[in-house]
Amino acid sequence: MCRGYDCGWILVLLALFNFSDAASQTVNQELSNIFNELWKLDVNRLKPGTDYKITLQGKAGYISQGSTSAVDHASSPLFSSVDDAKLDGITTYARFKKLLDNYERSTGVAERVTAEEVTENNSFLDAILDTAVMKRAHRYLIGKGKSRSDLRQFKSQLYYMWFRLYHRDRNGGEDSSGFEHVFVGETKFGREIMGLHNWVQFYLQEKQDLLDYKGYKARDNNAPEDDDHVLNVQFSWHGLVKPVASAFVGVSPEFEMAIFTILFLTSTEKTTTAVVNLDEYQLEMVVHRHGRSIGTAYPKLLSSNNRHV
């Protein structure tokens, strides 16, 4: 039992902790507004239950980073079906898929970018820049003084942020890029999965039996549903296990590029986090910079189905 002076200090400390926790959950309304605009403009977002179906199955257990095995709480793949014809019929998805085999999986192994791969990168950027989503993102960034109005300059800015090669491992040559880490995935020293926050890559790797979904991750009172567009999951990939990974599901490549680009360019912090309310989800958006390029970017699901309201 506390008395007098000691009790007072305990109450002050408790108040500080509570304030810190509340402050950390303050919603960034400006980012929420622009992200919801982009959400509504994302006409290429696929419809759950129609364009694709997921099977959530069981809740995954705790495992530590660097583990090579985990109890499988999902006997079937996460994606039970995807309309491949629809994916291939949408230009941004079709060009996005061509980029997924352009990288060495392991850090420490230098990337060798061919002329064909540079062309593929540029073709993808041309496709997303022609969408309403990226056009709105560009206007927003112009208004913030973070991008030039000239489309060629904006494209060059995007290329440097996402496709410039840099050293993630100090050994060897330039072995990574923002796009590879976020959308394709990497392994570190053959002991750890890094990145791989994209649903299309997740699905394609499952389809090739290279990725094994282990179950969803969620708080007891916030279990996901099969029409959710944001999930926290656990999976194994090339003999390694990722304890928890978060990703949008069904959204277009241009939507993800747009929101992460905005978060990156409107901050100068090494690591930027922002809590946003997006559609029925509350998310903590995270971007880590590697110089003037993206190191990683992902959404962390805090709550879904408007449970935060």
Coordinates of C-alpha atoms in Angstrom, one line a residue:
M1 CA 0.0 0.0 0.0
C2 CA 1.4 3.4 -1.0
R3 CA 1.4 6.4 1.4
G4 CA 1.7 10.2 0.9
Y5 CA 4.6 11.3 -1.3
D6 CA 5.2 7.8 -2.8
C7 CA 1.5 7.4 -3.7
G8 CA 1.5 10.8 -5.4
W9 CA 4.5 9.8 -7.6
I10 CA 2.8 6.5 -8.6
L11 CA -0.3 8.4 -9.7
V12 CA 1.8 10.9 -11.7
L13 CA 3.6 8.0 -13.5
L14 CA 0.3 6.2 -14.2
A15 CA -1.1 9.4 -15.7
L16 CA 2.0 9.8 -17.9
F17 CA 1.8 6.2 -19.1
N18 CA -1.9 6.6 -19.9
F19 CA -1.3 9.9 -21.7
S20 CA 1.5 8.4 -23.7
D21 CA -0.7 5.4 -24.7
A22 CA -3.6 7.7 -25.7
A23 CA -1.3 10.0 -27.6
S24 CA 0.2 7.1 -29.5
Q25 CA -3.3 6.3 -30.8
T26 CA -4.2 9.8 -31.9
V27 CA -5.7 9.5 -35.4
N28 CA -4.0 11.5 -38.2
Q29 CA -7.2 13.0 -39.7
E30 CA -5.5 14.6 -42.7
L31 CA -3.9 11.4 -43.8
S32 CA -7.2 9.5 -43.0
N33 CA -9.0 11.9 -45.3
I34 CA -6.7 11.6 -48.3
F35 CA -6.3 7.8 -47.9
N36 CA -10.1 7.5 -47.9
E37 CA -10.3 9.6 -51.0
L38 CA -7.8 7.2 -52.6
W39 CA -9.8 4.2 -51.3
K40 CA -12.9 5.4 -53.1
L41 CA -11.0 6.0 -56.3
D42 CA -9.5 2.5 -56.3
V43 CA -11.7 1.0 -59.0
N44 CA -9.2 -1.8 -59.5
R45 CA -9.7 -3.1 -56.0
L46 CA -10.9 -6.7 -56.3
K47 CA -14.2 -7.8 -54.6
P48 CA -13.9 -10.4 -51.8
G49 CA -16.2 -13.4 -52.4
T50 CA -16.4 -12.5 -56.1
D51 CA -13.0 -11.8 -57.5
Y52 CA -11.2 -13.8 -54.9
K53 CA -12.0 -15.9 -51.8
I54 CA -10.0 -16.4 -48.7
T55 CA -10.2 -19.1 -46.0
L56 CA -9.0 -17.8 -42.6
Q57 CA -9.1 -21.1 -40.7
G58 CA -7.3 -21.0 -37.3
K59 CA -5.5 -18.4 -35.2
A60 CA -1.7 -18.7 -35.3
G61 CA 0.3 -19.1 -32.2
Y62 CA 3.3 -17.1 -30.9
I63 CA 6.7 -17.8 -32.3
S64 CA 9.9 -15.8 -32.1
Q65 CA 11.6 -14.1 -34.9
G66 CA 14.1 -16.4 -36.7
S67 CA 12.1 -19.5 -36.1
T68 CA 12.1 -22.2 -38.8
S69 CA 9.0 -24.0 -37.7
A70 CA 5.5 -23.2 -36.4
V71 CA 2.4 -25.1 -35.6
D72 CA 0.1 -25.0 -38.6
H73 CA -3.3 -23.7 -37.7
A74 CA -4.4 -23.7 -41.4
S75 CA -4.5 -26.9 -43.4
S76 CA -5.5 -25.1 -46.6
P77 CA -4.1 -22.0 -48.4
L78 CA -5.3 -18.6 -47.4
F79 CA -6.5 -17.9 -51.0
S80 CA -9.0 -20.6 -52.0
S81 CA -9.6 -18.9 -55.3
V82 CA -8.5 -15.8 -57.3
D83 CA -9.8 -14.7 -60.7
D84 CA -6.5 -14.9 -62.6
A85 CA -8.1 -13.7 -65.8
K86 CA -9.3 -10.5 -64.1
L87 CA -5.9 -9.9 -62.6
D88 CA -4.2 -10.3 -65.9
G89 CA -6.9 -8.2 -67.6
I90 CA -6.1 -5.1 -65.5
T91 CA -3.0 -3.3 -66.8
T92 CA -1.5 -2.3 -63.4
Y93 CA -1.8 -5.8 -62.0
A94 CA -0.4 -7.4 -65.2
R95 CA 2.6 -5.1 -65.3
F96 CA 3.1 -5.5 -61.5
K97 CA 3.3 -9.3 -61.8
K98 CA 6.1 -9.0 -64.3
L99 CA 8.3 -7.3 -61.7
L100 CA 8.0 -10.1 -59.1
D101 CA 10.7 -12.4 -60.6
N102 CA 13.3 -9.6 -61.1
Y103 CA 15.1 -10.0 -57.8
E104 CA 17.5 -12.1 -55.8
R105 CA 15.7 -13.3 -52.7
S106 CA 18.7 -13.2 -50.3
T107 CA 20.3 -10.0 -49.0
G108 CA 24.0 -9.9 -49.5
V109 CA 23.6 -11.1 -53.1
A110 CA 24.0 -8.2 -55.5
E111 CA 21.1 -7.4 -57.8
R112 CA 21.8 -7.3 -61.5
V113 CA 19.2 -5.2 -63.3
T114 CA 18.8 -5.8 -67.0
A115 CA 17.6 -3.4 -69.6
E116 CA 14.4 -5.4 -69.9
E117 CA 13.8 -5.1 -66.2
V118 CA 14.3 -1.3 -66.3
T119 CA 11.7 -1.2 -69.1
E120 CA 9.3 -3.3 -67.0
N121 CA 9.8 -0.9 -64.0
N122 CA 9.0 2.1 -66.2
S123 CA 6.0 0.4 -67.8
F124 CA 4.6 -0.3 -64.4
L125 CA 5.0 3.3 -63.3
D126 CA 3.4 4.5 -66.5
A127 CA 0.4 2.3 -65.8
I128 CA -0.1 3.4 -62.2
L129 CA 0.4 7.1 -63.1
D130 CA -2.5 6.8 -65.5
T131 CA -4.9 5.8 -62.7
A132 CA -7.2 8.2 -60.8
V133 CA -5.6 7.0 -57.6
M134 CA -2.0 8.1 -58.5
K135 CA -3.3 11.3 -60.2
R136 CA -5.0 12.3 -56.9
A137 CA -1.9 11.3 -54.9
H138 CA 0.3 13.4 -57.2
R139 CA -2.0 16.5 -56.8
Y140 CA -1.9 16.1 -53.0
L141 CA 1.9 16.0 -53.0
I142 CA 2.1 19.0 -55.3
G143 CA -0.1 20.9 -52.8
K144 CA 2.2 19.9 -50.0
G145 CA 5.2 21.1 -51.9
K146 CA 6.7 17.5 -51.9
S147 CA 6.5 16.8 -55.6
R148 CA 6.8 18.7 -58.9
S149 CA 3.8 19.1 -61.1
D150 CA 5.8 17.8 -64.1
L151 CA 4.8 14.2 -64.6
R152 CA 8.3 13.1 -65.7
Q153 CA 9.8 14.5 -62.6
F154 CA 7.2 12.8 -60.4
K155 CA 7.9 9.5 -62.2
S156 CA 11.7 9.9 -61.6
Q157 CA 10.9 10.6 -57.9
L158 CA 8.9 7.4 -57.7
Y159 CA 11.6 5.4 -59.5
Y160 CA 14.3 6.6 -57.0
M161 CA 12.1 5.9 -54.0
W162 CA 11.0 2.5 -55.0
F163 CA 13.4 1.0 -57.5
R164 CA 16.8 2.5 -56.7
L165 CA 19.2 -0.3 -55.5
Y166 CA 21.0 0.1 -52.2
H167 CA 22.9 -2.0 -49.6
R168 CA 20.7 -3.7 -47.1
D169 CA 23.5 -6.2 -46.2
R170 CA 26.9 -4.5 -45.7
N171 CA 28.5 -7.4 -47.5
G172 CA 28.4 -7.7 -51.3
G173 CA 26.9 -5.2 -53.7
E174 CA 23.6 -3.4 -53.9
D175 CA 21.2 -6.1 -52.9
S176 CA 17.8 -4.5 -52.2
S177 CA 15.2 -1.8 -53.1
G178 CA 12.0 -0.5 -51.5
F179 CA 9.9 -2.3 -54.1
E180 CA 11.7 -5.7 -53.6
H181 CA 11.4 -5.5 -49.8
V182 CA 7.7 -4.4 -49.6
F183 CA 6.1 -6.2 -52.5
V184 CA 8.4 -9.2 -53.3
G185 CA 10.0 -10.1 -50.0
E186 CA 13.6 -11.0 -49.0
T187 CA 15.5 -13.2 -46.6
K188 CA 18.2 -12.1 -44.3
F189 CA 21.3 -14.3 -43.8
G190 CA 19.0 -17.3 -44.7
R191 CA 17.5 -16.9 -41.2
E192 CA 14.7 -14.3 -41.4
I193 CA 11.9 -13.3 -43.8
M194 CA 11.8 -9.5 -44.4
G195 CA 9.1 -7.6 -46.1
L196 CA 6.6 -9.4 -48.3
H197 CA 3.6 -7.3 -47.5
N198 CA 1.7 -7.7 -50.8
W199 CA -1.3 -10.0 -51.3
V200 CA -0.7 -10.7 -55.0
Q201 CA 2.8 -12.0 -54.3
F202 CA 1.4 -13.9 -51.3
Y203 CA -1.2 -15.6 -53.5
L204 CA 1.3 -16.4 -56.3
Q205 CA 3.8 -17.9 -53.9
E206 CA 1.1 -20.0 -52.3
K207 CA 0.0 -21.2 -55.8
Q208 CA 3.6 -22.4 -56.4
D209 CA 3.7 -24.2 -53.1
L210 CA 6.6 -21.9 -51.9
L211 CA 4.6 -20.2 -49.2
D212 CA 2.5 -21.9 -46.4
Y213 CA -0.1 -19.9 -44.6
K214 CA -0.1 -20.8 -40.9
G215 CA -3.1 -18.9 -39.6
Y216 CA -4.3 -15.3 -38.8
K217 CA -3.0 -13.1 -36.0
A218 CA -5.5 -11.1 -34.0
R219 CA -6.6 -10.1 -30.5
D220 CA -9.3 -12.3 -29.0
N221 CA -12.0 -9.7 -29.5
N222 CA -11.0 -8.7 -33.0
A223 CA -11.1 -11.9 -35.1
P224 CA -10.9 -11.1 -38.9
E225 CA -13.6 -12.0 -41.4
D226 CA -13.2 -13.4 -44.9
D227 CA -14.2 -10.1 -46.6
D228 CA -11.6 -8.0 -44.7
H229 CA -9.2 -6.0 -46.8
V230 CA -6.4 -5.9 -44.2
L231 CA -5.0 -8.9 -42.4
N232 CA -2.3 -9.9 -39.9
V233 CA -1.0 -13.4 -40.8
Q234 CA 1.7 -15.9 -40.1
F235 CA 3.4 -17.9 -42.8
S236 CA 6.4 -19.9 -43.8
W237 CA 8.4 -19.1 -47.0
H238 CA 11.4 -21.1 -48.3
G239 CA 11.9 -22.9 -45.0
L240 CA 11.6 -19.8 -42.8
V241 CA 8.7 -18.5 -40.7
K242 CA 7.4 -14.9 -40.4
P243 CA 5.8 -14.7 -37.0
V244 CA 3.4 -11.9 -38.1
A245 CA 3.0 -10.0 -41.3
S246 CA 0.4 -7.4 -42.2
A247 CA -0.9 -6.7 -45.6
F248 CA -3.8 -5.2 -47.6
V249 CA -5.9 -7.8 -49.4
G250 CA -7.6 -7.2 -52.8
V251 CA -6.3 -3.6 -53.2
S252 CA -4.6 -2.5 -56.3
P253 CA -0.8 -1.9 -56.7
E254 CA -1.5 1.8 -57.4
F255 CA -3.3 2.2 -54.1
E256 CA -0.5 0.8 -52.0
M257 CA 2.1 2.7 -54.0
A258 CA 0.1 5.9 -53.5
I259 CA -0.5 5.8 -49.7
F260 CA 3.1 4.7 -48.9
T261 CA 4.5 7.3 -51.2
I262 CA 2.4 10.0 -49.5
L263 CA 3.5 8.8 -46.0
F264 CA 7.1 8.7 -47.0
L265 CA 7.3 12.1 -48.7
T266 CA 5.3 14.0 -46.1
S267 CA 7.8 13.1 -43.4
T268 CA 11.5 13.4 -42.8
E269 CA 11.7 10.9 -39.9
K270 CA 13.8 7.8 -40.2
T271 CA 10.7 5.8 -39.2
T272 CA 7.3 7.3 -39.7
T273 CA 4.1 6.0 -38.1
A274 CA 0.6 7.3 -38.4
V275 CA -2.7 6.0 -37.1
V276 CA -5.4 6.4 -39.7
N277 CA -9.1 5.4 -40.0
L278 CA -9.5 3.9 -43.5
D279 CA -12.9 2.6 -44.5
E280 CA -13.9 0.3 -41.6
Y281 CA -10.3 -0.3 -40.4
Q282 CA -8.0 1.5 -37.9
L283 CA -4.4 1.1 -39.0
E284 CA -1.0 2.1 -37.9
M285 CA 0.8 2.9 -41.2
V286 CA 4.6 2.4 -41.0
V287 CA 7.3 3.6 -43.4
H288 CA 11.0 3.3 -42.7
R289 CA 13.4 5.2 -45.0
H290 CA 16.7 4.2 -46.4
G291 CA 18.1 7.6 -47.4
R292 CA 15.8 9.0 -50.1
S293 CA 14.4 5.6 -50.8
I294 CA 11.9 3.3 -49.0
G295 CA 13.3 0.8 -46.6
T296 CA 10.0 -0.8 -45.7
A297 CA 6.3 0.1 -45.6
Y298 CA 3.3 -1.7 -44.3
P299 CA -0.1 -1.3 -42.6
K300 CA -0.5 -2.7 -39.0
L301 CA -4.1 -3.6 -38.4
L302 CA -5.3 -2.2 -35.0
S303 CA -9.0 -3.0 -35.4
S304 CA -11.5 -3.8 -38.1
N305 CA -15.3 -3.8 -38.7
N306 CA -15.5 -0.3 -37.1
R307 CA -14.7 -1.7 -33.6
H308 CA -12.7 1.4 -32.9
V309 CA -15.7 3.7 -33.5

